[in-house]
PDB file of C-alpha atoms in Angstrom:
ATOM      1  CA  MET A 907      29.736-103.782  98.835  1.00  0.00           C
ATOM      2  CA  SER A 908      30.959-100.696  97.400  1.00  0.00           C
ATOM      3  CA  GLU A 909      30.204 -97.498  99.432  1.00  0.00           C
ATOM      4  CA  GLN A 910      28.628 -94.775  97.395  1.00  0.00           C
ATOM      5  CA  VAL A 911      30.077 -91.306  98.274  1.00  0.00           C
ATOM      6  CA  ILE A 912      29.502 -87.724  97.793  1.00  0.00           C
ATOM      7  CA  VAL A 913      32.434 -85.432  98.043  1.00  0.00           C
ATOM      8  CA  ILE A 914      32.009 -81.899  99.534  1.00  0.00           C
ATOM      9  CA  GLY A 915      34.400 -79.621  97.944  1.00  0.00           C
ATOM     10  CA  GLY A 916      35.959 -79.968  94.459  1.00  0.00           C
ATOM     11  CA  GLY A 917      39.526 -78.136  94.983  1.00  0.00           C
ATOM     12  CA  GLY A 918      42.916 -79.620  95.055  1.00  0.00           C
ATOM     13  CA  HIS A 919      42.427 -81.532  98.592  1.00  0.00           C
ATOM     14  CA  ALA A 920      39.267 -83.143  96.991  1.00  0.00           C
ATOM     15  CA  LYS A 921      41.400 -84.546  94.081  1.00  0.00           C
ATOM     16  CA  VAL A 922      43.426 -86.534  96.457  1.00  0.00           C
ATOM     17  CA  VAL A 923      40.345 -87.634  98.541  1.00  0.00           C
ATOM     18  CA  ILE A 924      38.593 -88.677  95.278  1.00  0.00           C
ATOM     19  CA  ASP A 925      41.796 -90.728  94.332  1.00  0.00           C
ATOM     20  CA  CYS A 926      41.810 -92.190  97.669  1.00  0.00           C
ATOM     21  CA  ILE A 927      38.296 -93.351  97.779  1.00  0.00           C
ATOM     22  CA  ARG A 928      38.523 -94.848  94.376  1.00  0.00           C
ATOM     23  CA  THR A 929      41.641 -96.688  95.178  1.00  0.00           C
ATOM     24  CA  ALA A 930      39.863 -98.114  98.294  1.00  0.00           C
ATOM     25  CA  GLY A 931      37.423 -99.560  96.024  1.00  0.00           C
ATOM     26  CA  ASP A 932      34.578 -97.322  96.666  1.00  0.00           C
ATOM     27  CA  THR A 933      32.476 -95.262  94.369  1.00  0.00           C
ATOM     28  CA  VAL A 934      32.563 -91.377  94.012  1.00  0.00           C
ATOM     29  CA  VAL A 935      28.975 -90.388  93.084  1.00  0.00           C
ATOM     30  CA  GLY A 936      29.659 -86.658  92.707  1.00  0.00           C
ATOM     31  CA  ILE A 937      30.832 -83.493  94.043  1.00  0.00           C
ATOM     32  CA  LEU A 938      28.695 -80.736  96.075  1.00  0.00           C
ATOM     33  CA  ASP A 939      30.734 -77.337  95.544  1.00  0.00           C
ATOM     34  CA  ASP A 940      29.444 -73.877  95.788  1.00  0.00           C
ATOM     35  CA  SER A 941      31.989 -72.466  93.500  1.00  0.00           C
ATOM     36  CA  LEU A 942      32.008 -75.030  90.700  1.00  0.00           C
ATOM     37  CA  ALA A 943      29.658 -74.866  87.945  1.00  0.00           C
ATOM     38  CA  LYS A 944      26.935 -77.701  88.037  1.00  0.00           C
ATOM     39  CA  ASP A 945      27.610 -80.428  85.413  1.00  0.00           C
ATOM     40  CA  SER A 946      31.382 -79.478  85.283  1.00  0.00           C
ATOM     41  CA  THR A 947      33.627 -82.477  86.448  1.00  0.00           C
ATOM     42  CA  VAL A 948      36.666 -83.087  88.682  1.00  0.00           C
ATOM     43  CA  LEU A 949      38.764 -86.032  87.708  1.00  0.00           C
ATOM     44  CA  GLY A 950      35.846 -87.113  85.711  1.00  0.00           C
ATOM     45  CA  VAL A 951      33.474 -86.879  88.773  1.00  0.00           C
ATOM     46  CA  PRO A 952      30.301 -84.727  87.992  1.00  0.00           C
ATOM     47  CA  VAL A 953      29.527 -81.667  90.111  1.00  0.00           C
ATOM     48  CA  LEU A 954      26.112 -82.126  91.215  1.00  0.00           C
ATOM     49  CA  GLY A 955      25.066 -78.687  92.903  1.00  0.00           C
ATOM     50  CA  ASN A 956      25.673 -76.691  95.894  1.00  0.00           C
ATOM     51  CA  ILE A 957      26.558 -78.017  99.297  1.00  0.00           C
ATOM     52  CA  THR A 958      23.030 -77.012 100.589  1.00  0.00           C
ATOM     53  CA  GLU A 959      21.516 -79.553  98.046  1.00  0.00           C
ATOM     54  CA  TYR A 960      23.255 -82.639 100.093  1.00  0.00           C
ATOM     55  CA  ARG A 961      19.933 -83.678 101.338  1.00  0.00           C
ATOM     56  CA  LYS A 962      18.925 -84.893  97.937  1.00  0.00           C
ATOM     57  CA  TYR A 963      21.718 -87.480  98.202  1.00  0.00           C
ATOM     58  CA  GLU A 964      20.678 -88.808 101.568  1.00  0.00           C
ATOM     59  CA  ASN A 965      21.186 -92.601 100.668  1.00  0.00           C
ATOM     60  CA  ASN A 966      24.944 -91.956 100.041  1.00  0.00           C
ATOM     61  CA  LYS A 967      27.747 -91.166 102.603  1.00  0.00           C
ATOM     62  CA  PHE A 968      29.702 -87.971 102.657  1.00  0.00           C
ATOM     63  CA  ILE A 969      33.155 -86.680 103.318  1.00  0.00           C
ATOM     64  CA  ILE A 970      34.274 -83.260 103.470  1.00  0.00           C
ATOM     65  CA  ALA A 971      37.302 -82.624 101.263  1.00  0.00           C
ATOM     66  CA  ILE A 972      38.330 -79.325 102.251  1.00  0.00           C
ATOM     67  CA  GLY A 973      41.760 -78.546 104.021  1.00  0.00           C
ATOM     68  CA  ASN A 974      40.600 -75.508 105.934  1.00  0.00           C
ATOM     69  CA  ASN A 975      39.937 -76.871 109.557  1.00  0.00           C
ATOM     70  CA  ALA A 976      37.430 -74.154 110.375  1.00  0.00           C
ATOM     71  CA  ILE A 977      35.536 -74.522 107.175  1.00  0.00           C
ATOM     72  CA  ARG A 978      35.405 -78.262 107.624  1.00  0.00           C
ATOM     73  CA  GLN A 979      34.220 -77.923 110.988  1.00  0.00           C
ATOM     74  CA  ASN A 980      31.381 -75.259 110.102  1.00  0.00           C
ATOM     75  CA  LEU A 981      30.130 -77.717 107.466  1.00  0.00           C
ATOM     76  CA  ALA A 982      30.372 -80.776 109.628  1.00  0.00           C
ATOM     77  CA  GLU A 983      28.291 -79.220 112.349  1.00  0.00           C
ATOM     78  CA  SER A 984      25.756 -77.892 110.253  1.00  0.00           C
ATOM     79  CA  MET A 985      25.004 -81.147 108.042  1.00  0.00           C
ATOM     80  CA  ASP A 986      23.018 -84.132 109.290  1.00  0.00           C
ATOM     81  CA  ALA A 987      24.829 -86.805 107.261  1.00  0.00           C
ATOM     82  CA  GLU A 988      26.352 -90.175 107.467  1.00  0.00           C
ATOM     83  CA  TRP A 989      30.076 -89.732 107.282  1.00  0.00           C
ATOM     84  CA  TYR A 990      32.587 -91.700 105.215  1.00  0.00           C
ATOM     85  CA  THR A 991      36.278 -92.300 106.383  1.00  0.00           C
ATOM     86  CA  ALA A 992      38.688 -92.417 103.528  1.00  0.00           C
ATOM     87  CA  ILE A 993      41.687 -94.758 104.110  1.00  0.00           C
ATOM     88  CA  HIS A 994      44.197 -95.243 101.360  1.00  0.00           C
ATOM     89  CA  PRO A 995      45.053 -98.815 100.961  1.00  0.00           C
ATOM     90  CA  ARG A 996      48.881 -97.623 101.097  1.00  0.00           C
ATOM     91  CA  ALA A 997      48.419 -96.223 104.518  1.00  0.00           C
ATOM     92  CA  VAL A 998      49.763 -98.092 107.445  1.00  0.00           C
ATOM     93  CA  VAL A 999      46.910 -98.041 110.228  1.00  0.00           C
ATOM     94  CA  SER A1000      47.474-100.284 113.332  1.00  0.00           C
ATOM     95  CA  SER A1001      44.489-102.368 114.169  1.00  0.00           C
ATOM     96  CA  TYR A1002      45.021-101.106 117.655  1.00  0.00           C
ATOM     97  CA  ALA A1003      44.409 -97.310 116.486  1.00  0.00           C
ATOM     98  CA  LYS A1004      41.158 -95.510 116.514  1.00  0.00           C
ATOM     99  CA  ILE A1005      39.816 -93.203 113.665  1.00  0.00           C
ATOM    100  CA  GLY A1006      37.041 -91.031 113.875  1.00  0.00           C
ATOM    101  CA  GLN A1007      34.346 -90.597 111.183  1.00  0.00           C
ATOM    102  CA  GLY A1008      34.760 -88.288 108.293  1.00  0.00           C
ATOM    103  CA  CYS A1009      38.734 -88.692 108.350  1.00  0.00           C
ATOM    104  CA  ALA A1010      40.881 -88.718 105.176  1.00  0.00           C
ATOM    105  CA  VAL A1011      43.907 -90.828 105.682  1.00  0.00           C
ATOM    106  CA  MET A1012      46.518 -90.361 102.698  1.00  0.00           C
ATOM    107  CA  PRO A1013      48.933 -92.796 101.095  1.00  0.00           C
ATOM    108  CA  ASN A1014      52.053 -93.518 103.137  1.00  0.00           C
ATOM    109  CA  ALA A1015      50.561 -92.003 106.128  1.00  0.00           C
ATOM    110  CA  VAL A1016      51.414 -94.158 109.302  1.00  0.00           C
ATOM    111  CA  ILE A1017      48.971 -94.258 112.562  1.00  0.00           C
ATOM    112  CA  ASN A1018      50.526 -96.405 115.167  1.00  0.00           C
ATOM    113  CA  ALA A1019      49.054 -98.589 118.105  1.00  0.00           C
ATOM    114  CA  GLU A1020      46.750 -96.911 120.403  1.00  0.00           C
ATOM    115  CA  ALA A1021      46.656 -93.533 118.502  1.00  0.00           C
ATOM    116  CA  GLU A1022      43.376 -92.087 118.617  1.00  0.00           C
ATOM    117  CA  VAL A1023      42.222 -89.638 115.838  1.00  0.00           C
ATOM    118  CA  GLY A1024      39.128 -87.626 116.115  1.00  0.00           C
ATOM    119  CA  SER A1025      36.402 -86.797 113.607  1.00  0.00           C
ATOM    120  CA  HIS A1026      37.034 -85.007 110.274  1.00  0.00           C
ATOM    121  CA  CYS A1027      40.792 -85.051 110.592  1.00  0.00           C
ATOM    122  CA  ILE A1028      43.210 -85.095 107.599  1.00  0.00           C
ATOM    123  CA  ILE A1029      46.327 -87.380 107.966  1.00  0.00           C
ATOM    124  CA  ASN A1030      47.968 -86.351 104.947  1.00  0.00           C
ATOM    125  CA  THR A1031      50.549 -87.974 102.629  1.00  0.00           C
ATOM    126  CA  GLY A1032      53.567 -89.693 104.409  1.00  0.00           C
ATOM    127  CA  SER A1033      52.571 -88.164 107.724  1.00  0.00           C
ATOM    128  CA  ILE A1034      53.282 -90.059 111.028  1.00  0.00           C
ATOM    129  CA  VAL A1035      51.114 -90.306 113.805  1.00  0.00           C
ATOM    130  CA  GLU A1036      52.923 -92.322 116.393  1.00  0.00           C
ATOM    131  CA  HIS A1037      51.683 -94.726 119.246  1.00  0.00           C
ATOM    132  CA  ASN A1038      49.354 -93.302 121.980  1.00  0.00           C
ATOM    133  CA  ASN A1039      48.815 -89.912 120.029  1.00  0.00           C
ATOM    134  CA  LEU A1040      45.405 -88.305 120.851  1.00  0.00           C
ATOM    135  CA  LEU A1041      44.160 -86.022 118.013  1.00  0.00           C
ATOM    136  CA  ALA A1042      40.948 -84.040 118.606  1.00  0.00           C
ATOM    137  CA  ASP A1043      38.501 -83.376 115.958  1.00  0.00           C
ATOM    138  CA  TYR A1044      39.316 -81.218 112.826  1.00  0.00           C
ATOM    139  CA  VAL A1045      43.020 -81.603 113.100  1.00  0.00           C
ATOM    140  CA  HIS A1046      45.063 -81.571 110.013  1.00  0.00           C
ATOM    141  CA  ILE A1047      48.444 -83.276 109.928  1.00  0.00           C
ATOM    142  CA  SER A1048      50.244 -82.048 106.629  1.00  0.00           C
ATOM    143  CA  PRO A1049      52.387 -84.238 104.253  1.00  0.00           C
ATOM    144  CA  ALA A1050      55.588 -85.372 105.885  1.00  0.00           C
ATOM    145  CA  ALA A1051      54.829 -83.974 109.390  1.00  0.00           C
ATOM    146  CA  SER A1052      55.749 -86.269 112.291  1.00  0.00           C
ATOM    147  CA  LEU A1053      54.328 -86.740 115.750  1.00  0.00           C
ATOM    148  CA  GLY A1054      56.334 -88.613 118.301  1.00  0.00           C
ATOM    149  CA  GLY A1055      54.795 -90.934 120.875  1.00  0.00           C
ATOM    150  CA  THR A1056      52.103 -89.814 123.311  1.00  0.00           C
ATOM    151  CA  VAL A1057      51.603 -86.386 121.667  1.00  0.00           C
ATOM    152  CA  LYS A1058      48.283 -84.585 122.015  1.00  0.00           C
ATOM    153  CA  ILE A1059      46.939 -82.144 119.542  1.00  0.00           C
ATOM    154  CA  GLY A1060      43.902 -79.887 120.255  1.00  0.00           C
ATOM    155  CA  GLN A1061      40.824 -79.272 118.131  1.00  0.00           C
ATOM    156  CA  GLY A1062      41.321 -77.390 114.918  1.00  0.00           C
ATOM    157  CA  THR A1063      45.190 -77.385 115.107  1.00  0.00           C
ATOM    158  CA  HIS A1064      47.135 -77.487 111.698  1.00  0.00           C
ATOM    159  CA  ILE A1065      50.565 -79.187 111.636  1.00  0.00           C
ATOM    160  CA  GLY A1066      52.437 -77.855 108.730  1.00  0.00           C
ATOM    161  CA  ILE A1067      54.378 -79.697 105.954  1.00  0.00           C
ATOM    162  CA  GLY A1068      57.510 -81.370 107.368  1.00  0.00           C
ATOM    163  CA  ALA A1069      57.065 -80.151 110.994  1.00  0.00           C
ATOM    164  CA  ALA A1070      58.001 -82.446 113.880  1.00  0.00           C
ATOM    165  CA  VAL A1071      56.669 -82.768 117.270  1.00  0.00           C
ATOM    166  CA  LYS A1072      58.708 -84.171 120.077  1.00  0.00           C
ATOM    167  CA  ASN A1073      57.234 -87.171 121.987  1.00  0.00           C
ATOM    168  CA  ASN A1074      55.322 -86.430 125.172  1.00  0.00           C
ATOM    169  CA  THR A1075      54.222 -82.795 123.968  1.00  0.00           C
ATOM    170  CA  THR A1076      50.771 -81.224 124.181  1.00  0.00           C
ATOM    171  CA  ILE A1077      49.717 -78.580 121.638  1.00  0.00           C
ATOM    172  CA  CYS A1078      46.367 -76.788 122.384  1.00  0.00           C
ATOM    173  CA  GLY A1079      43.642 -76.209 119.957  1.00  0.00           C
ATOM    174  CA  GLY A1080      43.368 -73.499 117.406  1.00  0.00           C
ATOM    175  CA  CYS A1081      47.167 -73.507 116.484  1.00  0.00           C
ATOM    176  CA  ILE A1082      49.096 -73.419 113.167  1.00  0.00           C
ATOM    177  CA  ILE A1083      52.417 -75.131 113.410  1.00  0.00           C
ATOM    178  CA  GLY A1084      54.507 -73.704 110.475  1.00  0.00           C
ATOM    179  CA  ALA A1085      56.216 -75.858 107.641  1.00  0.00           C
ATOM    180  CA  GLY A1086      59.437 -77.329 108.899  1.00  0.00           C
ATOM    181  CA  ALA A1087      58.914 -76.179 112.623  1.00  0.00           C
ATOM    182  CA  VAL A1088      59.898 -78.195 115.349  1.00  0.00           C
ATOM    183  CA  VAL A1089      57.867 -78.289 118.639  1.00  0.00           C
ATOM    184  CA  VAL A1090      59.963 -79.439 121.602  1.00  0.00           C
ATOM    185  CA  LYS A1091      57.775 -78.116 124.485  1.00  0.00           C
ATOM    186  CA  ASP A1092      54.115 -77.977 125.242  1.00  0.00           C
ATOM    187  CA  ILE A1093      52.054 -75.136 123.637  1.00  0.00           C
ATOM    188  CA  SER A1094      49.045 -73.829 125.678  1.00  0.00           C
ATOM    189  CA  GLU A1095      48.258 -70.685 123.915  1.00  0.00           C
ATOM    190  CA  SER A1096      46.607 -70.614 120.480  1.00  0.00           C
ATOM    191  CA  GLY A1097      48.645 -69.050 117.528  1.00  0.00           C
ATOM    192  CA  VAL A1098      50.996 -69.542 114.817  1.00  0.00           C
ATOM    193  CA  TYR A1099      54.231 -71.109 115.713  1.00  0.00           C
ATOM    194  CA  VAL A1100      57.422 -71.274 113.458  1.00  0.00           C
ATOM    195  CA  GLY A1101      61.009 -72.276 113.502  1.00  0.00           C
ATOM    196  CA  VAL A1102      63.467 -74.498 115.170  1.00  0.00           C
ATOM    197  CA  PRO A1103      62.630 -74.876 118.072  1.00  0.00           C
ATOM    198  CA  ALA A1104      59.122 -73.648 117.415  1.00  0.00           C
ATOM    199  CA  HIS A1105      58.105 -70.192 118.910  1.00  0.00           C
ATOM    200  CA  LYS A1106      55.139 -68.029 118.567  1.00  0.00           C
ATOM    201  CA  LYS A1107      55.184 -65.760 115.632  1.00  0.00           C
TER     202      LYS A1107
END
């Protein structure tokens, strides 16, 4: 039976999430967004009202389609909701992997055996989460980013577009790894890291 889903947020990332939900065969009932006019539409999906009105739709599942990790965390922690996990049919997810609630796994993403992905994470288009990775909650792996085997990523960290993380590496929470950066050793201090090899900005 098709899941009935309310999408939180109506920006660019939400468009990809809506497409993902529909392609998986589920139904997007509507969008809740504080900055969009009620009765406007995104990809033909009606904007139902503000996010604070979510309790009106408690018979539906919800997904937070907002790319900013901190905003996604704040909303998830403030809402008492049943969460939907969006996995695009063209994603490759091992049957031995674990994915938490409220995640979005985009087309051509790969999550390999015994990887564990926390809640409300984004595994974006064409990204690779290799075997035995451990991703905490509210992590965002950007398009075409690659994590080698046995990588650990702390809560709320964002791995930028095309970045690479060497196998057996740990990155603490609260980091931003810049686009195209290459992480070759552990990162234990929160901050912004860029370059090849990655260094603190």
